[in-house]
Short mmCIF file of C-alpha atoms in Angstrom, two decimals:
data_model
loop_
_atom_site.label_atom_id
_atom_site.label_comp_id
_atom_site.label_asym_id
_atom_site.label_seq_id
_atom_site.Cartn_x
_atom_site.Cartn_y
_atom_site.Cartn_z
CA UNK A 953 -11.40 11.64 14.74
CA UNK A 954 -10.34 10.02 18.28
CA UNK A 955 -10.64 6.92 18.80
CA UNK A 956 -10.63 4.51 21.89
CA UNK A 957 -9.25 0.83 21.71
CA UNK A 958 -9.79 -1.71 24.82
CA UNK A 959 -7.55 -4.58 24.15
CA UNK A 960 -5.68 -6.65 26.62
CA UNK A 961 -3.74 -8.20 23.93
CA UNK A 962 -0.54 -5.28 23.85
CA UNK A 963 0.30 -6.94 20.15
CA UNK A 964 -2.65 -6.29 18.20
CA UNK A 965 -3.60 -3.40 20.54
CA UNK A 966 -0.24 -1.95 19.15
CA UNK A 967 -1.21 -3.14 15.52
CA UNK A 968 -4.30 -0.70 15.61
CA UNK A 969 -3.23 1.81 16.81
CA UNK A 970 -0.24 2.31 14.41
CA UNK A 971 -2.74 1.33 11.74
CA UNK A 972 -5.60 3.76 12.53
CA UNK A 973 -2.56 7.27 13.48
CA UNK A 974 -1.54 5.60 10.21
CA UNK A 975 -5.05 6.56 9.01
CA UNK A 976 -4.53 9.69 10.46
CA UNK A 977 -6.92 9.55 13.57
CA UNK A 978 -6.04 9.83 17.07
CA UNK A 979 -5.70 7.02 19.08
CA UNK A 980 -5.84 6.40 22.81
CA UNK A 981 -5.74 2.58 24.38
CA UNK A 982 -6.61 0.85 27.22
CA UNK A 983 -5.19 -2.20 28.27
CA UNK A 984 -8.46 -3.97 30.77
CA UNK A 985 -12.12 -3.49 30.73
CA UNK A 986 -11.96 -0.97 33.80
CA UNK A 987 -9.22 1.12 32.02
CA UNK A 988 -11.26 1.46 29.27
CA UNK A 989 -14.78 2.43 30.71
CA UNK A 990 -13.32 5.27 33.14
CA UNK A 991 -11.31 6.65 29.78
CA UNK A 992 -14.84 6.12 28.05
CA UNK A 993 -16.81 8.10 30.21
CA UNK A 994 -14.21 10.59 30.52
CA UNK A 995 -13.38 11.72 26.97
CA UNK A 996 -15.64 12.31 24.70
CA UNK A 997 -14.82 9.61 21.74
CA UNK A 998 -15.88 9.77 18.26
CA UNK A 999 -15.29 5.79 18.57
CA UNK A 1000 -14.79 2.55 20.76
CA UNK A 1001 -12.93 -0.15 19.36
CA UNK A 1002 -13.62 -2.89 22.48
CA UNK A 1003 -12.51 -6.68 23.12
CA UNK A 1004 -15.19 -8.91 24.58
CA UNK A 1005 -12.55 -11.23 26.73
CA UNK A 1006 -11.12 -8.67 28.91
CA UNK A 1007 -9.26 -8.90 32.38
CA UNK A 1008 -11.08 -6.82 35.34
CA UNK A 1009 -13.88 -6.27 33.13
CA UNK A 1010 -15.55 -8.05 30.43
CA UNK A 1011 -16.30 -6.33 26.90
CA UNK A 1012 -19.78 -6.89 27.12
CA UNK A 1013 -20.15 -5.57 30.52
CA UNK A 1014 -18.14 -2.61 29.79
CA UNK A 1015 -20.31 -1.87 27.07
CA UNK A 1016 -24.14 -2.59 28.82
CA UNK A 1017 -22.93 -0.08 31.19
CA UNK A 1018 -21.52 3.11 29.01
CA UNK A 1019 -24.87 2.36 27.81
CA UNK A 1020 -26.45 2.94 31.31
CA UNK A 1021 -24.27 5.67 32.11
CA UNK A 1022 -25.68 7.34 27.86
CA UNK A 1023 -22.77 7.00 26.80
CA UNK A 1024 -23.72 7.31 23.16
CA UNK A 1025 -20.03 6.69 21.75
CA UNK A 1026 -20.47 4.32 18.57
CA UNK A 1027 -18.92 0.65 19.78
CA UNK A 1028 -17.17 -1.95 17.62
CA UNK A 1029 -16.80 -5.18 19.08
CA UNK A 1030 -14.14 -7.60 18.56
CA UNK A 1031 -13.78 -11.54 19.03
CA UNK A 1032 -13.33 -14.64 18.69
CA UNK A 1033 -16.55 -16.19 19.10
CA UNK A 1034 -18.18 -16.16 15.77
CA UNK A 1035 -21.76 -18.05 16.73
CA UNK A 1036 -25.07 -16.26 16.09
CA UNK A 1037 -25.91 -16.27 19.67
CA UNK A 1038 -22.54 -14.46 20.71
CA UNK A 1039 -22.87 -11.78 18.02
CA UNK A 1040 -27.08 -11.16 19.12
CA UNK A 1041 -25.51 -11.29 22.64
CA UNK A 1042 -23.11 -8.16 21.74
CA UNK A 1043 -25.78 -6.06 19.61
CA UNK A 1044 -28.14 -6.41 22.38
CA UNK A 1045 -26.14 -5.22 25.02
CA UNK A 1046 -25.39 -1.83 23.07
CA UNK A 1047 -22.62 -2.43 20.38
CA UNK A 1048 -23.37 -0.79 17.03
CA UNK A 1049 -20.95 -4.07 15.41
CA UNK A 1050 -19.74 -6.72 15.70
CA UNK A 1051 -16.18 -8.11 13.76
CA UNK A 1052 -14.98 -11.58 14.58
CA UNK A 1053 -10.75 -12.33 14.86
CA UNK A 1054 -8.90 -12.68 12.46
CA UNK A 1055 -10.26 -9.72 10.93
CA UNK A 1056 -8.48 -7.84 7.69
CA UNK A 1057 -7.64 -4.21 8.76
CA UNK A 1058 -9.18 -3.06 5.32
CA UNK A 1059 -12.50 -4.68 6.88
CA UNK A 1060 -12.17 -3.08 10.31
CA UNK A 1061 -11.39 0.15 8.93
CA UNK A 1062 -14.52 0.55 5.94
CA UNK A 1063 -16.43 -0.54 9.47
CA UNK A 1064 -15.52 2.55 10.98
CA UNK A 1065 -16.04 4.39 8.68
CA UNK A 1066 -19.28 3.44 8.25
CA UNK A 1067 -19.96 3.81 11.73
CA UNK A 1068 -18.54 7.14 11.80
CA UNK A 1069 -20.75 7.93 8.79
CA UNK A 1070 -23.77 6.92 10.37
CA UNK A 1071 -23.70 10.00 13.10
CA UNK A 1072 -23.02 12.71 10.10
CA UNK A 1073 -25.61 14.55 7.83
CA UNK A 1074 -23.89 12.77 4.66
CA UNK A 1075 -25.00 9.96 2.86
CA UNK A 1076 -22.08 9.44 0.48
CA UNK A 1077 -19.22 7.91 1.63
CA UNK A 1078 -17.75 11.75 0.30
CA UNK A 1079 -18.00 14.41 2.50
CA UNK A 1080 -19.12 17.72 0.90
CA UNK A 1081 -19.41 21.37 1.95
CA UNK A 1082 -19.93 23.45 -1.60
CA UNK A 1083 -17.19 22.80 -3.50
CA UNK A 1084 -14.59 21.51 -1.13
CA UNK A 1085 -14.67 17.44 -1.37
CA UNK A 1086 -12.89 14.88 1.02
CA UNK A 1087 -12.91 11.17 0.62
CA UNK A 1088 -12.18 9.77 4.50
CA UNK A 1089 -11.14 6.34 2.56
CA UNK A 1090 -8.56 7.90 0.17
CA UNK A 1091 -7.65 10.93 2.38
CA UNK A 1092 -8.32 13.43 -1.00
CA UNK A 1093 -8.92 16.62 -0.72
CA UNK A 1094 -9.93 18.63 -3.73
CA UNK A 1095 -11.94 21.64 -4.26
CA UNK A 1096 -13.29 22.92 -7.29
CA UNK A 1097 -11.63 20.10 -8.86
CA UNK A 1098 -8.42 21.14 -7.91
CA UNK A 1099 -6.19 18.65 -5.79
CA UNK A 1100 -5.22 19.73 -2.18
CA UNK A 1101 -2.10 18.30 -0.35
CA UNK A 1102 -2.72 18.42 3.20
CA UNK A 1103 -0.43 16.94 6.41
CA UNK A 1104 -1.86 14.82 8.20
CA UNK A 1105 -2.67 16.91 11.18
CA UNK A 1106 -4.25 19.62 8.77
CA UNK A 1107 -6.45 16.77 7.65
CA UNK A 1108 -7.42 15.41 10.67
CA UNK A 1109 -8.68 18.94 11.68
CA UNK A 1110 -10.11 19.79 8.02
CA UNK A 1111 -11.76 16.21 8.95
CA UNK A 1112 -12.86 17.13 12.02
CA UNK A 1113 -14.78 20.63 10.72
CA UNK A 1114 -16.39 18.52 7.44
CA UNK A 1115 -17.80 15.96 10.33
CA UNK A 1116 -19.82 19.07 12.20
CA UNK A 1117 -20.65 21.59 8.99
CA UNK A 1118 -22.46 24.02 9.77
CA UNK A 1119 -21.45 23.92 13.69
CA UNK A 1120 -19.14 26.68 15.80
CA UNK A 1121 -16.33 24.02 16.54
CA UNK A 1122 -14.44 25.20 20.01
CA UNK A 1123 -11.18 25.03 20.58
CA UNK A 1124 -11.51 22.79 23.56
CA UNK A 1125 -13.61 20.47 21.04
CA UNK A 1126 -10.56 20.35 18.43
CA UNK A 1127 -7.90 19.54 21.62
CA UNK A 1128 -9.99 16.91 22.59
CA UNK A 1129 -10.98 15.33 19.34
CA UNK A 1130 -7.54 15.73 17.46
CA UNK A 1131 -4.74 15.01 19.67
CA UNK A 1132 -4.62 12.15 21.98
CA UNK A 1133 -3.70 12.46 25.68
CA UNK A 1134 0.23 11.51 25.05
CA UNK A 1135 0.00 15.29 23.38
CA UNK A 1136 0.40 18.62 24.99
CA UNK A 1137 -1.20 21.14 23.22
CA UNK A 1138 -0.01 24.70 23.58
CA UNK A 1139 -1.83 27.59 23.49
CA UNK A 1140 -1.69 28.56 20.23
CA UNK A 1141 -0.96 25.20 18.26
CA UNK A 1142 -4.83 25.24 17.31
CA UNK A 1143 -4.85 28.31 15.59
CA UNK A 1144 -1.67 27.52 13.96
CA UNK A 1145 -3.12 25.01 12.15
CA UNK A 1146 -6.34 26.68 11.59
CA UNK A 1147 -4.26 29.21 9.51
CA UNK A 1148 -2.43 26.99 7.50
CA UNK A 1149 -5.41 24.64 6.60
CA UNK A 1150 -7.36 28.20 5.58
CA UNK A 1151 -4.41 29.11 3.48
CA UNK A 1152 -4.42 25.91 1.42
CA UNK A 1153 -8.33 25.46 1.43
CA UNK A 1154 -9.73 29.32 1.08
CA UNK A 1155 -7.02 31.43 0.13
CA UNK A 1156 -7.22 30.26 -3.47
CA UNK A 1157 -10.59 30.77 -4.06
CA UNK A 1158 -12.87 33.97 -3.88
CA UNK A 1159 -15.50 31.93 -1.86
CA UNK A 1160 -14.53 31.43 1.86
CA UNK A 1161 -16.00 29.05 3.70
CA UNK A 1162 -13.73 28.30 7.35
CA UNK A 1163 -15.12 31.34 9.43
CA UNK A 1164 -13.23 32.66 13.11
CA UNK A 1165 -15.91 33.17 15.57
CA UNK A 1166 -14.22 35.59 17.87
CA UNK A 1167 -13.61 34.30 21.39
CA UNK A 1168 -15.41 30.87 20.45
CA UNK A 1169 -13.79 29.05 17.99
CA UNK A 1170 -14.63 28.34 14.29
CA UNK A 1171 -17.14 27.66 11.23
CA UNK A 1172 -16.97 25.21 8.30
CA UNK A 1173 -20.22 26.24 6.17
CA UNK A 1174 -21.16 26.48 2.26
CA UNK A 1175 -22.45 29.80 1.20
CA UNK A 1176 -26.13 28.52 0.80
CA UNK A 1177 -26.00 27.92 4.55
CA UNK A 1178 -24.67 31.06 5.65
CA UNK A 1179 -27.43 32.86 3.18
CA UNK A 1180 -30.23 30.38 5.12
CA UNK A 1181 -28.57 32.13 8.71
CA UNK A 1182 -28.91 35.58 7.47
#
């Protein structure tokens, strides 16, 4: 998942993002409150990770207007100020939550999680499509019981397609949503990676469930849901 943290303070701005690649998602950072609204409202985030004392632009401001502009992006603030009043102030201007400095990163990142959770069709913290299982928090893959050792970039994509089951997934949407904009994706990296994650999670096993839609992109569904299309 791609993620967007506004930070102005270049040490802990560097400390998340080299925990959250670490965590395997893809990170892109801004360094003022302008920075990070025009990369906001240009790239279609699964997440905003945003300071409230920013130079240029306030946190809070930033976030009131993505709001205006329906910019639906799920927003964690952080800061300092730990009063009631400051944390109402930052929920009522649009922020989904709220974490107050010094934070632990295990903390921040159940938070996201969460967060992320709340704009999927899963209840469980598990994600589940038949009989292929991943845990986001432990980064396990298994299916049918059976452990699967992925790369990371094979399970940021596998990720990605458990987050939208059901769904074609483009190949502009993987680009965008899997690498950051340091990246340079070729022409055929995407499928590349398509074919070795469908080697290691269908291959095995006599049901398939990662289908190619010619000239589109591609389909992570159970069985039961591709019986329900037909």
């Amino acid at each position: 998942m791609r993620i967007l943290v506004i930070e102005d303070n270049y040490r802990l701005s560097e400390s998340l993002k080299t925990n959250l690649v670490n965590e395997r998602y893809s990170v892109d950072a801004a360094y003022d409150g302008q920075e990070g609204q025009d990369l906001a409202e240009l790239a279609p985030y699964d997440l905003i990770i945003l300071d409230i004392l920013l130079p240029k632009k306030d946190g809070l401001e930033v976030c009131r207007e993505l709001r205006r502009r329906r910019v639906q992006t799920p927003i964690l603030l952080l800061t300092a100020r730990d009063s009631i009043d400051d944390r109402v102030r930052g929920l009522d201007c649009g922020a989904d939550d709220y974490l107050v400095k010094p934070f632990a990163m295990n903390e921040l990142l159940a938070r996201l999680r969460a967060l992320l959770r709340r704009q999927q069709p899963y209840k469980s913290a598990r994600l589940e499509i038949g009989s292929l299982v991943v845990d986001p928090a432990t980064h396990t893959v298994e299916r049918e019981g059976e452990a699967i050792e992925l790369t990371p970039r094979e399970y940021a994509l596998l990720e990605y397609f458990m987050y939208h089951p059901g769904q074609v997934v483009t190949r502009d949407m993987i680009e965008q949503h899997i690498w950051n904009y340091d990246f340079e994706c070729s022409s055929n990296v995407i499928d590349v990676y398509v074919r070795r994650l469908r080697r290691k999670i269908d291959a095995p096993f006599t049901t398939k469930l990662l289908t190619t839609i010619r000239g589109v992109g591609y389909c992570l569904s159970s069985p039961d849901s591709k019986q329900e299309a037909q």
